[in-house]
């Protein structure tokens, strides 16, 4: 049982006996007790006060019997160590899939004082690569609209910074990067380093208009060869993780306490960000007040 703060509300995250995951509003429809302090009974979450039970969809036999509305439940999908949340009654796009051929890092999570839209927009901001990361673009980035819920950007750049990380990358022959960033909806960003087959998955859970809970982990293919090669893969993965986390920290430092105010974007210089913004504004929206039935 976990207490989750998102969308300006508290939610109870629980795992049933069948190993599925459910996410329901924390307030019991009977007398308002906090379900986050309840227990799991079979595939239902049980209220600590009067033992009303709710299933994954927020339905309750007790609520039906007393003609009380069902509890608000969000659609969730679990993949690896991450639970993805959808506001509607169905998943609108596929979540990143884990399999036995991929080595996955532990999940790094933190509360971040910035709107989730700023994090998504940053993934398509080609102009910050020089000032923030010391990268020099090699040609124009290419944006591809893959579907209504998915948009991607690819760019190639040269590592031109003078920090220790960038000098090390050039020393080991990693001075050129080829990155594809994929935005699923507005809450998932996947960064793929095509040259070294490394993926960074970043999930964003809005806490309120000014704060976001970030979930980040890395994936690399597992080595199928000798034990020595598997050890070398783990060492390489450790080094890559340190470099990538340091790279992402630069973004976090630059975006902290920012506000989502894209009206100043320019057509001639901010083309990629404007394309992401159009993608974002065309997504289906659900007002926060609709998430909780009063």
Short mmCIF file of C-alpha atoms in Angstrom, two decimals:
data_model
loop_
_atom_site.label_atom_id
_atom_site.label_comp_id
_atom_site.label_asym_id
_atom_site.label_seq_id
_atom_site.Cartn_x
_atom_site.Cartn_y
_atom_site.Cartn_z
CA UNK A 1 0.00 0.00 0.00
CA UNK A 2 1.38 3.38 -1.00
CA UNK A 3 0.08 6.92 -0.62
CA UNK A 4 0.47 8.91 -3.85
CA UNK A 5 0.07 12.68 -4.16
CA UNK A 6 -0.87 13.64 -7.71
CA UNK A 7 -3.15 16.07 -9.55
CA UNK A 8 -3.64 18.01 -6.32
CA UNK A 9 -5.17 14.95 -4.59
CA UNK A 10 -4.11 11.92 -2.56
CA UNK A 11 -4.51 8.42 -3.99
CA UNK A 12 -4.10 4.91 -2.60
CA UNK A 13 -1.90 2.59 -4.67
CA UNK A 14 -2.34 -1.10 -3.88
CA UNK A 15 -1.47 -4.54 -5.25
CA UNK A 16 -4.10 -7.26 -5.21
CA UNK A 17 -3.69 -10.97 -4.63
CA UNK A 18 -3.56 -11.52 -8.40
CA UNK A 19 -0.51 -9.14 -8.51
CA UNK A 20 -2.35 -6.43 -10.44
CA UNK A 21 -2.01 -2.81 -9.35
CA UNK A 22 -4.87 -0.44 -8.56
CA UNK A 23 -4.98 3.31 -7.91
CA UNK A 24 -8.07 4.79 -6.22
CA UNK A 25 -8.92 8.07 -4.52
CA UNK A 26 -7.98 8.00 -0.85
CA UNK A 27 -11.35 9.06 0.62
CA UNK A 28 -13.81 6.26 1.37
CA UNK A 29 -17.29 7.02 -0.03
CA UNK A 30 -18.91 5.91 3.22
CA UNK A 31 -17.60 8.20 5.98
CA UNK A 32 -14.44 9.69 4.49
CA UNK A 33 -11.82 7.48 6.12
CA UNK A 34 -8.37 7.43 4.51
CA UNK A 35 -7.93 4.28 2.42
CA UNK A 36 -4.15 4.79 2.42
CA UNK A 37 -4.27 3.43 5.99
CA UNK A 38 -6.38 0.45 4.99
CA UNK A 39 -5.43 -3.08 4.01
CA UNK A 40 -5.63 -5.28 0.92
CA UNK A 41 -8.21 -8.06 1.03
CA UNK A 42 -7.95 -10.34 -1.98
CA UNK A 43 -8.12 -8.03 -5.01
CA UNK A 44 -9.75 -5.17 -3.10
CA UNK A 45 -8.60 -2.34 -0.90
CA UNK A 46 -10.35 -2.33 2.48
CA UNK A 47 -11.26 0.76 4.48
CA UNK A 48 -9.67 0.79 7.96
CA UNK A 49 -12.82 2.19 9.62
CA UNK A 50 -15.87 0.18 8.50
CA UNK A 51 -14.20 -2.33 6.15
CA UNK A 52 -15.87 -1.15 2.95
CA UNK A 53 -13.99 -2.72 0.05
CA UNK A 54 -13.22 -1.35 -3.41
CA UNK A 55 -11.90 -3.17 -6.47
CA UNK A 56 -9.48 -1.90 -9.11
CA UNK A 57 -12.26 0.10 -10.79
CA UNK A 58 -13.45 1.69 -7.54
CA UNK A 59 -16.56 -0.47 -7.37
CA UNK A 60 -17.88 -1.59 -3.99
CA UNK A 61 -20.71 -3.93 -3.02
CA UNK A 62 -21.24 -1.82 0.11
CA UNK A 63 -21.48 1.37 -1.94
CA UNK A 64 -23.98 -0.21 -4.34
CA UNK A 65 -26.08 -1.49 -1.47
CA UNK A 66 -26.20 1.98 0.10
CA UNK A 67 -26.68 3.71 -3.30
CA UNK A 68 -23.38 5.55 -3.02
CA UNK A 69 -21.31 6.46 -6.08
CA UNK A 70 -18.30 4.37 -6.94
CA UNK A 71 -14.86 5.54 -5.90
CA UNK A 72 -12.77 7.36 -8.49
CA UNK A 73 -10.11 5.01 -9.90
CA UNK A 74 -7.39 5.75 -12.43
CA UNK A 75 -6.27 3.38 -15.18
CA UNK A 76 -2.79 2.00 -14.49
CA UNK A 77 -0.36 -0.22 -16.37
CA UNK A 78 2.73 -1.75 -14.81
CA UNK A 79 5.92 -2.40 -16.75
CA UNK A 80 9.03 -3.50 -14.93
CA UNK A 81 9.44 -1.36 -11.82
CA UNK A 82 7.22 1.49 -13.03
CA UNK A 83 3.46 2.02 -12.76
CA UNK A 84 2.07 4.26 -15.51
CA UNK A 85 -1.11 6.23 -14.80
CA UNK A 86 -3.76 7.20 -17.37
CA UNK A 87 -6.53 9.66 -16.56
CA UNK A 88 -9.14 8.09 -18.83
CA UNK A 89 -10.78 4.69 -18.66
CA UNK A 90 -8.31 3.12 -21.10
CA UNK A 91 -4.67 3.26 -22.07
CA UNK A 92 -4.27 5.46 -25.13
CA UNK A 93 -0.77 4.32 -26.06
CA UNK A 94 1.71 1.58 -25.25
CA UNK A 95 4.03 1.99 -22.28
CA UNK A 96 7.73 1.04 -22.48
CA UNK A 97 8.06 -2.74 -22.31
CA UNK A 98 10.64 -4.61 -20.23
CA UNK A 99 11.89 -8.01 -21.29
CA UNK A 100 14.56 -10.49 -20.31
CA UNK A 101 16.96 -9.19 -22.98
CA UNK A 102 17.25 -5.73 -21.41
CA UNK A 103 19.24 -4.70 -18.36
CA UNK A 104 17.32 -2.08 -16.36
CA UNK A 105 18.71 0.22 -13.71
CA UNK A 106 16.98 0.98 -10.43
CA UNK A 107 14.35 3.72 -10.61
CA UNK A 108 15.42 7.19 -9.54
CA UNK A 109 12.54 9.38 -8.35
CA UNK A 110 12.25 12.85 -6.89
CA UNK A 111 9.83 15.73 -6.46
CA UNK A 112 10.81 18.50 -8.83
CA UNK A 113 9.66 22.14 -8.46
CA UNK A 114 8.60 22.79 -12.06
CA UNK A 115 5.51 22.08 -14.19
CA UNK A 116 5.56 18.75 -16.03
CA UNK A 117 4.93 20.62 -19.30
CA UNK A 118 8.33 22.32 -18.96
CA UNK A 119 10.06 18.95 -18.72
CA UNK A 120 8.26 17.70 -21.82
CA UNK A 121 8.97 20.88 -23.75
CA UNK A 122 12.64 20.70 -22.76
CA UNK A 123 12.94 17.34 -24.52
CA UNK A 124 12.27 19.13 -27.83
CA UNK A 125 14.30 22.26 -27.12
CA UNK A 126 17.23 22.19 -29.54
CA UNK A 127 18.33 25.68 -28.55
CA UNK A 128 19.30 24.76 -24.97
CA UNK A 129 21.77 22.06 -26.06
CA UNK A 130 24.60 24.58 -26.49
CA UNK A 131 24.15 26.86 -23.46
CA UNK A 132 23.18 24.10 -20.98
CA UNK A 133 25.01 21.00 -22.27
CA UNK A 134 27.87 22.23 -24.45
CA UNK A 135 26.58 20.41 -27.55
CA UNK A 136 27.01 21.74 -31.10
CA UNK A 137 24.26 20.62 -33.45
CA UNK A 138 25.26 18.89 -36.68
CA UNK A 139 22.42 19.88 -38.98
CA UNK A 140 18.76 20.58 -38.22
CA UNK A 141 16.86 18.29 -35.83
CA UNK A 142 14.05 16.26 -37.42
CA UNK A 143 10.62 16.07 -35.75
CA UNK A 144 8.27 13.21 -36.65
CA UNK A 145 4.62 12.95 -35.65
CA UNK A 146 4.15 9.21 -35.19
CA UNK A 147 0.53 9.32 -34.03
CA UNK A 148 -1.90 11.54 -32.18
CA UNK A 149 -0.27 10.46 -28.93
CA UNK A 150 3.36 10.13 -30.00
CA UNK A 151 5.90 12.60 -31.42
CA UNK A 152 9.67 12.25 -31.72
CA UNK A 153 12.75 14.33 -32.45
CA UNK A 154 16.16 13.21 -33.67
CA UNK A 155 19.32 15.28 -33.54
CA UNK A 156 23.00 14.72 -34.06
CA UNK A 157 25.50 16.82 -32.14
CA UNK A 158 29.16 17.13 -31.25
CA UNK A 159 30.28 17.15 -27.62
CA UNK A 160 31.94 20.58 -27.44
CA UNK A 161 31.87 21.32 -23.71
CA UNK A 162 34.93 21.77 -21.52
CA UNK A 163 33.73 20.03 -18.34
CA UNK A 164 35.37 16.82 -17.13
CA UNK A 165 32.44 14.70 -18.37
CA UNK A 166 32.69 16.04 -21.91
CA UNK A 167 36.48 15.74 -22.04
CA UNK A 168 36.14 12.11 -20.92
CA UNK A 169 33.51 11.42 -23.61
CA UNK A 170 35.79 12.76 -26.33
CA UNK A 171 38.73 10.81 -24.91
CA UNK A 172 36.87 7.48 -25.18
CA UNK A 173 35.59 8.22 -28.68
CA UNK A 174 32.08 9.32 -27.70
CA UNK A 175 32.44 12.86 -29.01
CA UNK A 176 29.47 12.61 -31.38
CA UNK A 177 25.94 11.80 -30.23
CA UNK A 178 22.86 10.65 -32.13
CA UNK A 179 19.76 11.05 -29.95
CA UNK A 180 16.10 10.29 -30.58
CA UNK A 181 13.60 11.58 -28.03
CA UNK A 182 10.08 10.13 -28.07
CA UNK A 183 7.18 11.80 -26.26
CA UNK A 184 4.27 9.49 -25.41
CA UNK A 185 1.29 11.63 -24.49
CA UNK A 186 2.60 14.37 -22.22
CA UNK A 187 3.86 12.21 -19.37
CA UNK A 188 6.54 9.90 -20.81
CA UNK A 189 9.80 10.82 -22.50
CA UNK A 190 12.16 8.18 -23.90
CA UNK A 191 15.68 9.27 -24.86
CA UNK A 192 17.53 6.79 -27.09
CA UNK A 193 21.24 7.12 -27.74
CA UNK A 194 21.30 5.32 -31.09
CA UNK A 195 25.09 4.98 -31.32
CA UNK A 196 25.45 3.16 -27.98
CA UNK A 197 21.98 1.60 -27.72
CA UNK A 198 21.15 3.21 -24.37
CA UNK A 199 17.63 4.30 -23.46
CA UNK A 200 16.54 6.67 -20.69
CA UNK A 201 12.88 6.49 -19.68
CA UNK A 202 11.50 9.53 -17.85
CA UNK A 203 8.00 9.46 -16.39
CA UNK A 204 6.31 12.63 -15.14
CA UNK A 205 3.49 12.64 -12.58
CA UNK A 206 1.95 16.09 -11.98
CA UNK A 207 1.60 16.82 -8.26
CA UNK A 208 0.10 20.28 -8.72
CA UNK A 209 0.53 23.10 -11.30
CA UNK A 210 4.02 23.96 -10.03
CA UNK A 211 5.48 20.57 -9.01
CA UNK A 212 6.14 17.24 -10.69
CA UNK A 213 7.17 13.79 -9.47
CA UNK A 214 9.86 12.43 -11.81
CA UNK A 215 10.67 8.75 -12.33
CA UNK A 216 13.79 7.91 -14.31
CA UNK A 217 15.58 4.70 -15.24
CA UNK A 218 18.01 3.40 -17.88
CA UNK A 219 17.96 0.38 -20.18
CA UNK A 220 20.71 -1.34 -22.18
CA UNK A 221 20.71 -4.71 -23.99
CA UNK A 222 22.11 -7.61 -21.99
CA UNK A 223 25.25 -9.28 -23.23
CA UNK A 224 24.70 -12.86 -24.45
CA UNK A 225 28.37 -13.76 -24.62
CA UNK A 226 30.95 -14.76 -22.03
CA UNK A 227 31.01 -13.82 -18.35
CA UNK A 228 33.82 -11.36 -19.05
CA UNK A 229 31.68 -9.56 -21.62
CA UNK A 230 28.76 -9.49 -19.21
CA UNK A 231 30.97 -7.91 -16.54
CA UNK A 232 32.24 -5.40 -19.10
CA UNK A 233 28.63 -4.58 -20.00
CA UNK A 234 27.82 -3.89 -16.34
CA UNK A 235 30.86 -1.64 -15.96
CA UNK A 236 29.98 0.22 -19.16
CA UNK A 237 26.40 0.58 -17.95
CA UNK A 238 27.59 2.04 -14.64
CA UNK A 239 29.76 4.64 -16.43
CA UNK A 240 26.97 5.50 -18.87
CA UNK A 241 24.53 5.95 -15.99
CA UNK A 242 26.86 8.39 -14.22
CA UNK A 243 27.36 10.42 -17.40
CA UNK A 244 23.64 10.48 -18.23
CA UNK A 245 22.57 11.41 -14.69
CA UNK A 246 25.09 14.23 -14.71
CA UNK A 247 23.73 15.38 -18.08
CA UNK A 248 20.14 15.32 -16.78
CA UNK A 249 21.16 17.23 -13.66
CA UNK A 250 22.13 20.14 -15.94
CA UNK A 251 18.53 20.21 -17.19
CA UNK A 252 17.11 20.00 -13.67
CA UNK A 253 19.27 22.90 -12.52
CA UNK A 254 18.21 25.03 -15.49
CA UNK A 255 14.46 24.30 -15.21
CA UNK A 256 14.00 24.52 -11.43
CA UNK A 257 11.16 26.85 -10.33
CA UNK A 258 10.31 27.61 -13.96
CA UNK A 259 6.78 28.28 -15.23
CA UNK A 260 5.05 27.01 -18.35
CA UNK A 261 4.82 30.19 -20.45
CA UNK A 262 5.37 29.24 -24.11
CA UNK A 263 3.76 32.31 -25.68
CA UNK A 264 7.16 33.82 -26.43
CA UNK A 265 8.34 30.97 -28.67
CA UNK A 266 9.37 32.11 -32.16
CA UNK A 267 8.48 30.36 -35.41
CA UNK A 268 11.93 30.81 -36.94
CA UNK A 269 14.06 29.73 -33.97
CA UNK A 270 11.86 27.44 -31.84
CA UNK A 271 10.40 25.18 -34.53
CA UNK A 272 10.82 21.90 -32.63
CA UNK A 273 9.36 23.21 -29.37
CA UNK A 274 6.38 24.63 -31.26
CA UNK A 275 5.75 21.23 -32.84
CA UNK A 276 5.77 19.58 -29.41
CA UNK A 277 3.47 22.32 -28.14
CA UNK A 278 1.01 21.62 -30.94
CA UNK A 279 1.17 17.90 -30.08
CA UNK A 280 0.54 18.69 -26.40
CA UNK A 281 -2.43 20.97 -27.08
CA UNK A 282 -4.07 18.34 -29.31
CA UNK A 283 -4.04 15.70 -26.57
CA UNK A 284 -7.31 14.87 -24.81
CA UNK A 285 -7.54 16.70 -21.48
CA UNK A 286 -9.41 15.95 -18.29
CA UNK A 287 -9.87 18.69 -15.71
CA UNK A 288 -8.56 17.90 -12.24
CA UNK A 289 -12.01 18.48 -10.76
CA UNK A 290 -13.31 15.59 -12.91
CA UNK A 291 -10.84 13.17 -11.31
CA UNK A 292 -12.66 13.17 -7.98
CA UNK A 293 -16.36 12.71 -7.52
CA UNK A 294 -17.63 14.84 -4.66
#
